[in-house]
Coordinates of C-alpha atoms and ligand atoms in Angstrom, one line a residue:
X1109 CA 108.5 -7.1 -49.1
X1110 CA 105.6 -8.7 -47.1
X1111 CA 106.4 -12.3 -46.0
X1112 CA 102.9 -13.9 -45.7
X1113 CA 102.2 -17.3 -43.6
X1114 CA 102.8 -19.3 -46.8
X1115 CA 106.2 -17.6 -47.2
X1116 CA 107.1 -18.8 -43.5
X1117 CA 105.9 -22.4 -43.9
X1118 CA 108.2 -22.5 -47.4
X1119 CA 111.2 -21.2 -45.4
X1120 CA 110.3 -23.6 -43.3
X1121 CA 110.7 -26.4 -45.7
X1122 CA 114.0 -24.7 -47.3
X1123 CA 115.5 -24.7 -43.6
X1124 CA 114.3 -28.5 -43.3
X1125 CA 116.2 -29.3 -46.3
X1126 CA 119.4 -27.4 -45.5
X1127 CA 119.3 -28.9 -42.0
X1128 CA 118.9 -32.3 -43.3
X1129 CA 121.9 -31.7 -45.5
X1130 CA 123.8 -29.9 -42.4
X1131 CA 123.0 -33.3 -40.5
X1132 CA 124.9 -35.3 -43.3
X1133 CA 127.8 -33.0 -43.2
X1134 CA 128.0 -33.8 -39.5
X1135 CA 127.9 -37.5 -40.0
X1136 CA 130.6 -37.5 -42.9
X1137 CA 132.8 -35.2 -40.5
X1138 CA 132.5 -37.8 -37.8
X1139 CA 132.8 -40.4 -39.9
X1140 CA 136.1 -39.2 -41.6
X1141 CA 137.4 -38.7 -38.1
X1142 CA 136.4 -42.6 -37.3
X1143 CA 138.1 -43.8 -40.5
X1144 CA 141.1 -41.7 -40.3
X1145 CA 141.8 -42.9 -36.4
X1146 CA 141.2 -46.6 -37.4
X1147 CA 143.8 -46.3 -40.1
X1148 CA 146.2 -44.2 -38.4
X1149 CA 146.2 -46.8 -35.4
X1150 CA 146.6 -49.5 -38.2
X1151 CA 149.3 -47.5 -40.2
X1152 CA 151.5 -47.0 -37.2
X1153 CA 151.1 -50.2 -35.4
X1154 CA 150.8 -52.5 -38.2
X1155 CA 148.3 -54.5 -35.9
X1156 CA 144.8 -54.7 -36.5
X1157 CA 142.4 -53.9 -33.5
X1158 CA 139.2 -55.7 -34.0
X1159 CA 136.8 -54.3 -31.5
X1160 CA 134.4 -56.9 -32.4
X1161 CA 131.9 -54.4 -31.1
X1162 CA 128.3 -54.8 -31.4
X1163 CA 127.5 -51.0 -31.6
X1164 CA 130.4 -50.8 -34.1
X1165 CA 128.9 -53.6 -36.6
X1166 CA 125.5 -52.0 -36.0
X1167 CA 127.0 -48.6 -37.1
X1168 CA 128.6 -50.3 -40.3
X1169 CA 125.7 -52.1 -41.1
X1170 CA 123.6 -48.9 -41.1
X1171 CA 126.3 -47.1 -43.2
X1172 CA 126.5 -49.7 -46.1
X1173 CA 122.9 -49.8 -46.3
X1174 CA 123.1 -45.9 -46.9
X1175 CA 125.9 -46.6 -49.4
X1176 CA 123.9 -49.4 -51.0
X1177 CA 121.2 -46.6 -51.5
X1178 CA 123.5 -44.2 -52.9
X1179 CA 124.8 -46.7 -55.3
X1180 CA 121.4 -48.0 -56.6
X1181 CA 119.7 -44.4 -56.9
X1182 CA 116.3 -46.0 -57.9
X1183 CA 115.6 -47.4 -54.2
X1184 CA 117.0 -44.0 -52.8
X1185 CA 114.5 -41.8 -54.9
X1186 CA 111.2 -44.3 -53.6
X1187 CA 112.5 -43.6 -50.2
X1188 CA 113.0 -39.7 -51.0
X1189 CA 109.7 -39.2 -52.2
X1190 CA 107.7 -41.3 -49.4
X1191 CA 109.4 -39.1 -47.0
X1192 CA 108.6 -36.0 -49.0
X1193 CA 104.8 -36.6 -49.4
X1194 CA 104.9 -37.9 -45.6
X1195 CA 106.3 -34.6 -44.4
X1196 CA 104.7 -32.1 -46.7
X1197 CA 100.7 -33.7 -46.3
X1198 CA 100.4 -32.8 -42.9
X1199 CA 102.3 -29.2 -43.5
X1200 CA 99.7 -28.2 -46.4
X1201 CA 96.9 -28.6 -44.2
X1202 CA 98.3 -26.2 -41.2
X1203 CA 97.0 -22.7 -41.7
X1204 CA 95.1 -23.4 -44.9
X1205 CA 91.8 -24.3 -43.1
X1206 CA 88.4 -22.9 -44.4
X1207 CA 87.5 -20.2 -41.9
X1208 CA 83.6 -20.3 -42.8
X1209 CA 83.3 -24.3 -42.8
X1210 CA 86.5 -25.8 -41.2
X1211 CA 85.6 -29.4 -42.0
X1212 CA 85.6 -28.6 -45.9
X1213 CA 88.6 -28.5 -48.1
X1214 CA 90.2 -24.9 -48.4
X1215 CA 91.2 -25.5 -51.6
X1216 CA 92.3 -21.8 -52.8
X1217 CA 94.3 -22.1 -49.3
X1218 CA 96.0 -25.1 -50.1
X1219 CA 96.6 -24.1 -54.1
X1220 CA 98.5 -21.0 -52.5
X1221 CA 100.4 -22.7 -50.0
X1222 CA 101.3 -25.4 -52.9
X1223 CA 102.3 -22.4 -55.0
X1224 CA 104.8 -20.9 -52.8
X1225 CA 106.3 -24.4 -51.9
X1226 CA 106.9 -25.2 -55.4
X1227 CA 108.7 -21.5 -55.6
X1228 CA 110.7 -22.3 -52.8
X1229 CA 111.5 -25.9 -54.1
X1230 CA 112.5 -24.2 -57.5
X1231 CA 114.8 -21.7 -55.5
X1232 CA 116.7 -24.7 -53.7
X1233 CA 117.0 -27.2 -56.8
X1234 CA 118.6 -24.0 -58.5
X1235 CA 120.9 -23.9 -55.6
X1236 CA 122.0 -27.3 -56.0
X1237 CA 122.6 -27.0 -59.7
X1238 CA 125.6 -24.4 -59.4
X1239 CA 128.9 -25.5 -59.7
X1240 CA 130.1 -22.8 -57.6
X1241 CA 128.3 -24.5 -54.7
X1242 CA 130.1 -24.3 -51.5
X1243 CA 127.7 -27.0 -50.1
X1244 CA 129.2 -29.9 -52.2
X1245 CA 132.8 -29.2 -50.4
X1246 CA 131.4 -29.7 -47.4
X1247 CA 130.3 -33.1 -48.3
X1248 CA 133.8 -33.7 -49.8
X1249 CA 132.0 -34.3 -52.9
X1250 CA 131.6 -32.3 -56.4
X1251 CA 128.8 -30.4 -58.0
X1252 CA 128.2 -33.5 -60.2
X1253 CA 127.1 -35.1 -57.2
X1254 CA 125.0 -32.4 -55.9
X1255 CA 123.6 -32.9 -59.6
X1256 CA 121.3 -35.7 -58.1
X1257 CA 119.9 -33.2 -55.5
X1258 CA 119.1 -30.8 -58.1
X1259 CA 117.5 -33.2 -60.1
X1260 CA 115.3 -34.8 -57.6
X1261 CA 114.2 -31.1 -55.9
X1262 CA 113.5 -30.0 -59.4
X1263 CA 111.1 -33.0 -59.9
X1264 CA 109.5 -32.5 -56.6
X1265 CA 109.0 -28.4 -57.4
X1266 CA 107.5 -29.5 -60.7
X1267 CA 105.0 -31.9 -59.1
X1268 CA 104.0 -29.4 -56.5
X1269 CA 103.6 -26.7 -59.4
X1270 CA 101.4 -29.0 -61.1
X1271 CA 99.4 -30.2 -58.2
X1272 CA 99.2 -26.2 -57.5
X1273 CA 97.8 -25.5 -61.2
X1274 CA 94.9 -28.3 -60.7
X1275 CA 93.9 -27.3 -57.3
X1276 CA 93.6 -23.8 -58.7
X1277 CA 91.7 -24.6 -62.0
X1278 CA 89.4 -27.1 -59.8
X1279 CA 88.6 -23.8 -57.4
X1280 CA 88.0 -21.7 -60.4
X1281 CA 85.8 -24.0 -62.3
X1282 CA 83.7 -24.6 -58.9
X1283 CA 83.4 -20.7 -58.5
X1284 CA 82.6 -19.8 -62.2
X1285 CA 86.1 -18.2 -62.7
X1286 CA 87.5 -17.3 -65.9
X1287 CA 90.1 -20.2 -67.0
X1288 CA 91.1 -18.6 -70.4
X1289 CA 91.2 -15.0 -70.0
X1290 CA 92.8 -14.7 -66.5
X1291 CA 96.6 -13.3 -66.7
X1292 CA 97.5 -15.8 -63.9
X1293 CA 95.8 -18.7 -65.2
X1294 CA 97.4 -18.2 -68.4
X1295 CA 100.7 -17.8 -67.3
X1296 CA 99.9 -20.7 -65.3
X1297 CA 99.4 -22.8 -68.6
X1298 CA 102.5 -21.7 -70.1
X1299 CA 104.3 -23.0 -67.2
X1300 CA 102.8 -26.1 -67.5
X1301 CA 103.7 -26.3 -71.3
X1302 CA 107.2 -25.6 -70.0
X1303 CA 107.1 -28.6 -67.4
X1304 CA 106.2 -30.9 -70.4
X1305 CA 109.0 -29.7 -72.7
X1306 CA 111.7 -29.9 -69.9
X1307 CA 110.3 -33.3 -68.6
X1308 CA 110.5 -34.5 -72.5
X1309 CA 114.0 -33.1 -73.2
X1310 CA 115.4 -34.7 -69.6
X1311 CA 114.6 -38.1 -70.4
X1312 CA 117.6 -40.2 -70.6
X1313 CA 117.6 -40.8 -74.2
X1314 CA 117.8 -37.2 -75.3
X1315 CA 120.7 -36.7 -72.4
X1316 CA 122.7 -39.6 -73.9
X1317 CA 122.1 -39.3 -77.6
X1318 CA 121.3 -35.6 -78.0
X1319 CA 123.3 -33.8 -75.3
X1320 CA 123.5 -30.4 -77.1
X1321 CA 119.7 -30.3 -77.8
X1322 CA 119.1 -31.5 -74.0
X1323 CA 121.6 -28.9 -72.8
X1324 CA 120.2 -25.8 -74.8
X1325 CA 116.6 -27.0 -74.0
X1326 CA 117.3 -27.5 -70.1
X1327 CA 119.2 -23.6 -70.0
X1328 CA 116.0 -22.0 -71.9
X1329 CA 113.2 -23.5 -70.0
X1330 CA 114.8 -22.4 -66.8
X1331 CA 114.8 -18.8 -68.2
X1332 CA 111.3 -19.4 -69.2
X1333 CA 110.4 -20.9 -65.8
X1334 CA 112.4 -17.7 -64.1
X1335 CA 110.3 -15.3 -66.3
X1336 CA 106.8 -17.1 -66.4
X1337 CA 106.9 -17.7 -62.5
X1338 CA 107.8 -13.9 -62.0
X1339 CA 105.2 -12.8 -64.1
X1340 CA 102.7 -15.7 -62.7
X1341 CA 102.3 -14.2 -59.1
X1342 CA 104.0 -11.2 -57.3
X1343 CA 104.5 -13.0 -54.4
X1344 CA 107.0 -15.4 -56.4
X1345 CA 109.4 -12.7 -57.3
X1346 CA 111.6 -12.6 -54.3
X1347 CA 112.0 -16.6 -54.8
X1348 CA 112.9 -15.8 -58.5
X1349 CA 115.1 -12.9 -57.9
X1350 CA 117.3 -14.9 -55.4
X1351 CA 117.3 -17.8 -58.6
X1352 CA 118.5 -15.0 -60.5
X1353 CA 121.3 -13.6 -58.5
X1354 CA 122.7 -17.2 -57.7
X1355 CA 122.7 -17.9 -61.8
X1356 CA 124.5 -14.9 -62.7
X1357 CA 126.9 -15.2 -59.5
X1358 CA 127.8 -18.7 -60.9
X1359 CA 127.9 -17.8 -64.7
X1360 CA 130.2 -14.8 -64.0
X1361 CA 132.5 -17.0 -61.7
X1362 CA 132.8 -19.5 -64.9
X1363 CA 133.5 -16.9 -67.1
X1364 CA 136.0 -15.0 -65.6
X1365 CA 137.8 -18.1 -64.4
X1366 CA 137.5 -19.7 -67.9
X1367 CA 139.3 -16.5 -69.4
X1368 CA 141.8 -16.2 -66.6
X1369 CA 142.8 -19.9 -66.9
X1370 CA 143.1 -20.0 -70.8
X1371 CA 145.6 -22.0 -71.9
X1372 CA 147.3 -23.3 -74.9
X1373 CA 146.8 -26.9 -75.3
X1374 CA 149.1 -29.2 -77.3
X1375 CA 147.0 -31.7 -79.2
X1376 CA 148.2 -35.5 -80.2
X1377 CA 146.2 -38.2 -81.9
X1378 CA 147.1 -40.9 -79.6
X1379 CA 145.0 -43.9 -81.4
X1380 CA 142.1 -44.1 -83.3
X1381 CA 139.3 -42.4 -81.4
X1382 CA 141.8 -40.9 -78.4
X1383 CA 143.1 -37.6 -78.1
X1384 CA 145.4 -36.6 -76.0
X1385 CA 145.9 -32.7 -74.7
X1386 CA 148.3 -31.0 -72.8
X1387 CA 149.0 -27.7 -71.4
X1388 CA 150.8 -25.7 -68.7
X1389 CA 149.1 -25.5 -65.6
X1390 CA 147.6 -21.9 -65.2
X1391 CA 149.6 -20.2 -62.2
X1392 CA 146.6 -18.3 -60.5
X1393 CA 143.0 -19.0 -60.8
X1394 CA 140.0 -16.6 -60.6
X1395 CA 138.0 -17.4 -56.9
X1396 CA 138.6 -21.4 -57.8
X1397 CA 139.9 -24.2 -55.4
X1398 CA 142.8 -25.9 -55.0
X1399 CA 143.5 -28.6 -57.5
X1400 CA 143.4 -32.3 -56.0
X1401 CA 143.7 -36.0 -57.8
X1402 CA 140.5 -37.1 -59.8
X1403 CA 139.4 -33.4 -60.2
X1404 CA 137.9 -32.5 -63.8
X1405 CA 137.7 -29.3 -65.7
X1406 CA 135.4 -27.9 -68.2
X1407 CA 136.9 -27.2 -71.6
X1408 CA 136.0 -24.6 -74.2
X1409 CA 137.7 -24.4 -77.6
X1410 CA 136.6 -21.0 -79.1
X1411 CA 138.2 -21.9 -82.3
X1412 CA 135.9 -24.9 -82.6
X1413 CA 132.7 -23.6 -80.6
X1414 CA 132.2 -20.4 -78.7
X1415 CA 129.4 -21.8 -76.3
X1416 CA 130.0 -25.7 -76.0
X1417 CA 131.9 -26.6 -72.6
X1418 CA 132.5 -30.0 -71.7
X1419 CA 134.4 -31.8 -68.8
X1420 CA 137.3 -33.9 -69.0
X1421 CA 139.4 -35.5 -66.0
X1422 CA 142.8 -34.3 -65.2
X1423 CA 145.3 -37.2 -65.5
X1424 CA 147.6 -34.8 -63.0
X1425 CA 148.1 -34.2 -59.2
X1426 CA 148.4 -31.2 -57.7
X1427 CA 152.4 -30.9 -57.8
X1428 CA 152.0 -31.6 -61.6
X1429 CA 153.4 -28.6 -63.7
X1430 CA 151.1 -29.5 -66.4
X1431 CA 147.4 -30.4 -67.5
X1432 CA 146.9 -33.4 -69.4
X1433 CA 143.7 -34.9 -70.7
X1434 CA 142.7 -38.3 -72.4
X1435 CA 139.6 -37.3 -74.9
X1436 CA 137.5 -40.1 -76.1
X1437 CA 136.1 -39.0 -79.6
X1438 CA 132.3 -39.3 -79.6
X1439 CA 129.7 -37.9 -82.2
X1440 CA 129.7 -34.4 -81.3
X1441 CA 132.3 -31.7 -80.2
X1442 CA 134.9 -34.8 -79.6
X1443 CA 134.3 -35.5 -83.1
X1444 CA 134.9 -31.9 -84.7
X1445 CA 138.0 -31.8 -82.7
X1446 CA 139.2 -35.0 -84.1
X1447 CA 138.3 -34.1 -87.4
X1448 CA 139.9 -31.0 -86.8
X1449 CA 143.3 -32.6 -86.2
X1450 CA 142.9 -35.2 -88.7
X1451 CA 141.6 -33.0 -91.5
X1452 CA 143.2 -29.6 -91.0
X1453 CA 141.9 -28.3 -94.2
X1454 CA 138.6 -28.5 -93.5
X1455 CA 138.9 -25.7 -90.9
X1456 CA 140.0 -22.0 -91.7
X1457 CA 141.0 -18.7 -89.6
X1458 CA 144.3 -17.8 -88.1
X1459 CA 144.6 -20.6 -85.5
X1460 CA 144.1 -23.2 -87.7
X1461 CA 146.7 -22.3 -90.4
X1462 CA 148.7 -21.5 -87.6
X1463 CA 148.3 -25.1 -86.1
X1464 CA 149.3 -27.0 -88.9
X1465 CA 152.6 -26.7 -87.8
X1466 CA 154.0 -30.2 -86.4
X1467 CA 155.8 -30.1 -83.1
X1468 CA 158.2 -32.7 -82.1
X1469 CA 157.0 -35.4 -80.4
X1470 CA 159.1 -35.3 -77.4
X1471 CA 157.1 -32.5 -76.5
X1472 CA 154.2 -35.0 -75.5
X1473 CA 155.0 -35.1 -71.6
X1474 CA 157.2 -33.4 -69.7
X1475 CA 155.6 -33.4 -66.1
X1476 CA 157.1 -32.8 -62.4
X1477 CA 157.7 -35.7 -60.0
X1478 CA 158.9 -35.5 -56.7
X1479 CA 162.3 -37.3 -56.3
X1480 CA 163.2 -36.5 -53.0
X1481 CA 160.8 -35.4 -50.2
X1482 CA 160.0 -31.9 -50.9
X1483 CA 161.7 -31.2 -54.2
X1484 CA 159.9 -30.9 -57.1
X1485 CA 161.9 -31.6 -60.6
X1486 CA 160.8 -31.3 -64.1
X1487 CA 161.4 -34.7 -65.7
X1488 CA 161.7 -34.4 -69.5
X1489 CA 160.3 -37.6 -70.9
X1490 CA 160.2 -38.2 -74.7
X1491 CA 157.2 -40.5 -75.3
X1492 CA 158.1 -43.4 -77.7
X1493 CA 154.4 -43.2 -79.0
X1494 CA 154.4 -43.3 -82.5
X1495 CA 151.4 -40.9 -83.2
X1496 CA 149.3 -40.7 -85.8
X1497 CA 148.5 -37.4 -87.7
X1498 CA 149.7 -34.0 -86.6
X1499 CA 150.4 -32.0 -83.7
X1500 CA 148.5 -29.2 -83.1
X1501 CA 148.0 -26.1 -81.0
X1502 CA 144.9 -24.3 -79.7
X1503 CA 143.7 -22.2 -77.3
X1504 CA 141.2 -23.4 -74.5
X1505 CA 139.3 -21.7 -72.1
X1506 CA 139.3 -23.9 -68.7
X1507 CA 136.8 -23.4 -66.0
X1508 CA 137.7 -25.5 -63.1
X1509 CA 139.0 -27.5 -61.1
X1510 CA 135.7 -29.1 -60.1
X1511 CA 135.4 -32.2 -57.7
X1512 CA 136.9 -32.6 -54.2
X1513 CA 139.4 -30.5 -52.5
X1514 CA 141.3 -33.6 -51.6
X1515 CA 141.8 -37.1 -52.7
X1516 CA 139.1 -39.2 -50.7
X1517 CA 141.2 -42.4 -50.8
X1518 CA 143.9 -40.9 -48.6
X1519 CA 142.8 -42.1 -45.1
X1520 CA 142.1 -45.7 -45.8
X1521 CA 144.4 -48.5 -45.0
X1522 CA 143.2 -50.3 -48.2
X1523 CA 142.4 -49.1 -51.6
X1524 CA 141.0 -50.9 -54.8
X1525 CA 140.9 -48.6 -58.0
X1526 CA 139.0 -50.2 -60.7
X1527 CA 138.4 -48.9 -64.2
X1528 CA 137.9 -49.3 -67.9
X1529 CA 139.6 -47.5 -70.8
X1530 CA 139.6 -43.8 -70.4
X1531 CA 138.2 -44.3 -66.6
X1532 CA 141.6 -44.3 -66.0
X1533 CA 141.9 -40.7 -66.0
X1534 CA 140.1 -41.0 -62.6
X1535 CA 141.9 -43.8 -60.9
X1536 CA 145.5 -43.1 -61.8
X1537 CA 145.8 -39.8 -60.5
X1538 CA 144.3 -41.3 -57.1
X1539 CA 146.8 -43.9 -57.3
X1540 CA 149.7 -41.4 -58.0
X1541 CA 148.6 -38.9 -55.4
X1542 CA 148.2 -42.2 -52.6
X1543 CA 151.9 -43.1 -53.7
X1544 CA 153.6 -39.2 -53.9
X1545 CA 151.9 -37.6 -51.1
X1546 CA 151.1 -38.8 -47.6
X1547 CA 148.5 -41.5 -47.4
X1548 CA 147.1 -43.9 -44.8
X1549 CA 147.3 -46.8 -47.3
X1550 CA 148.9 -50.2 -46.7
X1551 CA 147.7 -51.8 -49.3
X1552 CA 146.8 -50.6 -52.8
X1553 CA 145.2 -52.4 -56.0
X1554 CA 144.9 -51.3 -59.4
X1555 CA 142.7 -53.0 -61.8
X1556 CA 142.3 -51.4 -65.2
X1557 CA 140.8 -52.9 -68.4
X1558 CA 142.2 -51.3 -71.5
X1559 CA 141.9 -51.7 -75.5
X1560 CA 144.5 -49.4 -76.4
X1561 CA 148.2 -50.5 -76.3
X1562 CA 148.9 -46.8 -77.1
X1563 CA 147.0 -45.5 -73.8
X1564 CA 148.6 -48.3 -71.7
X1565 CA 152.3 -47.1 -73.1
X1566 CA 151.2 -43.5 -71.9
X1567 CA 150.2 -44.5 -68.4
X1568 CA 153.1 -46.4 -67.8
X1569 CA 155.4 -43.4 -69.0
X1570 CA 153.1 -41.2 -66.7
X1571 CA 153.6 -43.8 -63.8
X1572 CA 157.1 -45.1 -64.4
X1573 CA 158.9 -42.7 -61.9
X1574 CA 156.2 -42.9 -59.2
X1575 CA 156.4 -46.6 -59.1
X1576 CA 159.5 -46.9 -56.7
X1577 CA 158.2 -44.3 -54.2
X1578 CA 155.3 -46.4 -53.0
X1579 CA 155.7 -46.8 -49.4
X1580 CA 152.4 -49.4 -49.6
X1581 CA 152.3 -52.7 -51.1
X1582 CA 151.1 -51.7 -54.5
X1583 CA 149.6 -54.0 -57.3
X1584 CA 149.1 -53.0 -61.0
X1585 CA 146.9 -55.5 -63.0
X1586 CA 146.3 -54.1 -66.3
X1587 CA 144.0 -56.0 -68.7
X1588 CA 144.7 -55.5 -72.3
X1589 CA 141.4 -56.6 -74.2
X1590 CA 142.3 -55.7 -77.7
X1591 CA 142.7 -59.2 -79.5
X1592 CA 144.7 -57.7 -82.2
X1593 CA 147.7 -56.8 -79.9
X1594 CA 150.0 -59.0 -77.9
X1595 CA 151.6 -57.4 -75.1
X1596 CA 155.1 -58.3 -76.5
X1597 CA 154.3 -55.7 -78.8
X1598 CA 154.7 -53.1 -76.3
X1599 CA 158.5 -53.0 -76.1
X1600 CA 158.8 -50.6 -72.9
X1601 CA 156.1 -52.3 -70.7
X1602 CA 156.6 -56.1 -69.5
X1603 CA 155.7 -57.3 -66.3
X1604 CA 157.7 -56.4 -63.3
X1605 CA 158.4 -55.6 -59.8
X1606 CA 159.8 -52.3 -58.8
X1607 CA 160.2 -51.9 -55.0
X1608 CA 156.8 -52.5 -53.3
X1609 CA 155.0 -52.5 -56.7
X1610 CA 154.3 -55.4 -58.7
X1611 CA 153.2 -54.4 -62.1
X1612 CA 151.3 -57.3 -64.5
X1613 CA 150.1 -56.8 -68.3
X1614 CA 147.4 -59.7 -68.8
X1615 CA 145.4 -60.5 -72.0
X1616 CA 141.5 -60.7 -71.8
X1617 CA 138.9 -58.9 -69.8
X1618 CA 139.1 -58.5 -66.0
X1619 CA 136.7 -60.3 -63.6
X1620 CA 136.0 -57.4 -61.3
X1621 CA 133.8 -59.9 -59.5
X1622 CA 136.6 -62.0 -58.4
X1623 CA 138.9 -58.8 -57.8
X1624 CA 136.3 -57.3 -55.5
X1625 CA 135.5 -60.7 -53.3
X1626 CA 139.8 -61.2 -53.3
X1627 CA 140.4 -57.9 -51.8
X1628 CA 137.7 -57.9 -49.3
X1629 CA 138.8 -61.3 -48.0
X1630 CA 142.3 -60.0 -47.8
X1631 CA 141.3 -56.5 -45.9
X1632 CA 139.0 -58.1 -43.4
X1633 CA 137.8 -55.6 -41.0
X1634 CA 140.2 -53.3 -42.1
X1635 CA 139.3 -49.8 -44.0
X1636 CA 138.9 -49.9 -47.5
X1637 CA 138.1 -47.8 -50.2
X1638 CA 136.7 -48.7 -53.5
X1639 CA 136.7 -46.5 -56.6
X1640 CA 135.3 -47.5 -60.0
X1641 CA 135.3 -45.4 -62.9
X1642 CA 134.3 -46.1 -66.5
X1643 CA 131.3 -46.6 -68.6
X1644 CA 127.8 -47.4 -67.0
X1645 CA 127.9 -51.1 -67.8
X1646 CA 131.3 -51.2 -66.1
X1647 CA 129.8 -49.3 -63.1
X1648 CA 126.8 -51.9 -63.1
X1649 CA 129.0 -54.9 -62.9
X1650 CA 131.2 -53.5 -59.8
X1651 CA 127.9 -52.3 -58.1
X1652 CA 126.4 -55.7 -58.4
X1653 CA 129.7 -57.4 -57.5
X1654 CA 130.0 -55.3 -54.4
X1655 CA 126.3 -56.4 -53.5
X1656 CA 127.4 -60.0 -53.7
X1657 CA 130.8 -59.9 -51.8
X1658 CA 130.9 -57.4 -49.3
X1659 CA 129.6 -58.1 -45.7
X1660 CA 127.3 -56.0 -43.9
X1661 CA 129.9 -55.3 -41.4
X1662 CA 132.6 -54.6 -43.8
X1663 CA 134.4 -51.2 -43.1
X1664 CA 134.1 -49.9 -47.2
X1665 CA 133.6 -46.8 -48.7
X1666 CA 132.5 -47.0 -52.3
X1667 CA 132.9 -44.4 -55.0
X1668 CA 131.7 -44.4 -58.7
X1669 CA 132.5 -42.0 -61.3
X1670 CA 130.8 -42.2 -64.8
X1671 CA 132.6 -40.9 -68.0
Ligands
FAD2951 C1 133.0 -35.4 -64.6 C2 133.0 -35.5 -66.0 C3 134.5 -36.0 -66.2 C4 134.8 -36.6 -67.1 N1 135.9 -36.9 -68.0 C5 136.5 -37.4 -69.3 C6 137.5 -37.7 -69.6 O1 138.6 -37.6 -68.8 N2 137.7 -37.9 -70.5 C7 136.7 -38.1 -71.6 O2 136.9 -38.6 -72.9 N3 135.4 -37.8 -71.7 C8 135.3 -37.4 -70.1 N4 133.8 -37.4 -69.7 C9 132.9 -37.4 -70.7 C10 132.8 -36.2 -71.8 O3 132.7 -35.3 -71.1 C11 132.0 -36.3 -72.9 O4 132.2 -37.7 -73.6 C12 131.9 -35.3 -74.1 O5 131.5 -34.2 -73.3 C13 131.5 -35.6 -75.4 O6 131.4 -34.7 -76.1 P1 130.3 -34.8 -77.6 O7 129.6 -33.5 -77.8 O8 131.5 -35.4 -78.6 O9 129.4 -36.0 -77.1 P2 128.2 -36.7 -77.5 O10 128.6 -37.4 -79.0 O11 127.1 -35.5 -78.0 O12 127.7 -37.5 -76.5 C14 128.3 -38.4 -76.1 C15 127.8 -38.5 -74.4 O13 128.7 -37.6 -73.5 C16 128.0 -36.9 -73.0 N5 128.1 -35.2 -73.1 C17 128.2 -34.7 -74.0 N6 128.6 -33.2 -73.9 C18 128.6 -33.2 -72.3 C19 128.8 -32.4 -71.5 N7 129.1 -30.9 -71.8 N8 128.6 -32.4 -70.1 C20 128.8 -34.1 -69.8 N9 128.4 -35.0 -70.7 C21 128.4 -34.8 -71.9 C22 126.6 -37.3 -73.7 O14 125.3 -37.0 -72.6 C23 126.5 -38.5 -74.2 O15 126.5 -39.7 -73.4 C24 133.6 -36.8 -68.7 C25 132.4 -36.4 -68.0 C26 132.0 -35.9 -66.8 C27 130.5 -35.6 -66.4

């Protein structure tokens, strides 16, 4: 394998990106230690020391600008592209000069440099698309968050690839080279066509409304790129080989893990458009990471579809013995699942027939809770939910868990958890984990907006045994937004105080702006973590409220999850 001067510059570009990444890892680690120490000193002395230090304030302001950019991706994208252009323009001019006439552009040299660079960017963008990516762990993050890097690096790779193509065409036209018969050029046209297809199929409209079309097109185009770039130029083969090895490694890990983790799930129709699934947690997993609160898993139900995998967030914390999921019925796979549960006659086959047996309701929930320190016991809870439809049982392949390897909120003194609807699947395990396991939190506020009374009952049943274990001040406010249900209709839940925990059920929509403002005023300079999970609209409201109400020197960490 020969390494040309262009390869050296491309490896330089990849190294630069990875070095910037490691710089972020370093910043994150320093930030982790800083927050841990600040929260620890408050937790042990209960006296907040306000250093009122100009340097600390400057640091917090910079950190808050960074958080703002991460939460508002548009500005981050603009910055990213400007930086990339500024770095790459001088770089393409080095070692590509025209030897005969140094003052002229050397089009073919620049085209070649850009071609190499596009292959290198393709490789690194592939790397960040992998679910089994060790880099995401270094940022205490999940591959979902790395997807941002994957998307932006792909856009950059495609743009560079197109500029490479135009430069080459211009040079060929100037030098009377064939443009319709040359093999390299023909493969170039094919790559250009794939760029158009992948660009169109990636538009938010298709991702949102035709996810399966987007998914299939995306994977076919990625494979197409690998093949065509490989054939386009022999110098690109080494980059494509690396992509293939990484892709195969990731896919094999996921496949073996899913098969090893297969579980028998019990299904319940919890409410209109809400399904509750529960299975015993697999004992061992293949090459996977520890389970943490707020993690999600990918589910494949071969009985319904062999090739579709869908992510769902586990309601559980690591000490639970079960995996529980709440699924909102949408229009694709989840609708097929819902139809199958409601109208089993429409499906045939062994598992389908067997599944018609109705299981007793008291099997709905049986989870472990910590009753005494270090002792785990199973508490059998029969959930007094009036389930509609039959309970069924199906085998599912489970890939995961994915997400951070530990609860990101544990090191903060104050935690505000906001969610809407099924977004509670993320915030509730985070809260239970803060209550049951050791955390630095002295105050936790949980605000949830929910339309389904059944979901509210389930939420209460899961939390019931954890509430009195809270060492921190815990305030839970559930907003019941359905106009047809009064909270008097919920016999098992009422507003109450249990130990340090105050639970309130109120009617009407929550004013997140008010909650954020109040909480920020209460916590002042203490460390503060705010996590929001729900629809895109909910996250937008919360982000705007944060921008309006948080001071530049607030010690705030923001985390958003869109479901
Ligand atoms: C990390 C993560 C955790 C999630 N946790 C939950 C949860 O706990 N409960 C819950 O009800 N939903 C959750 N979701 C959303 C859930 O994955 C989708 O609602 C589900 O895949 C929709 O399937 P469908 O074929 O019926 O969707 P469609 O009706 O085809 O599409 C509905 C929406 O779901 C998105 N979607 C469809 N398939 C996928 C997929 N394979 N991966 C990602 N998004 C997809 C589409 O872009 C679209 O916006 C989560 C999503 C993510 C990314």
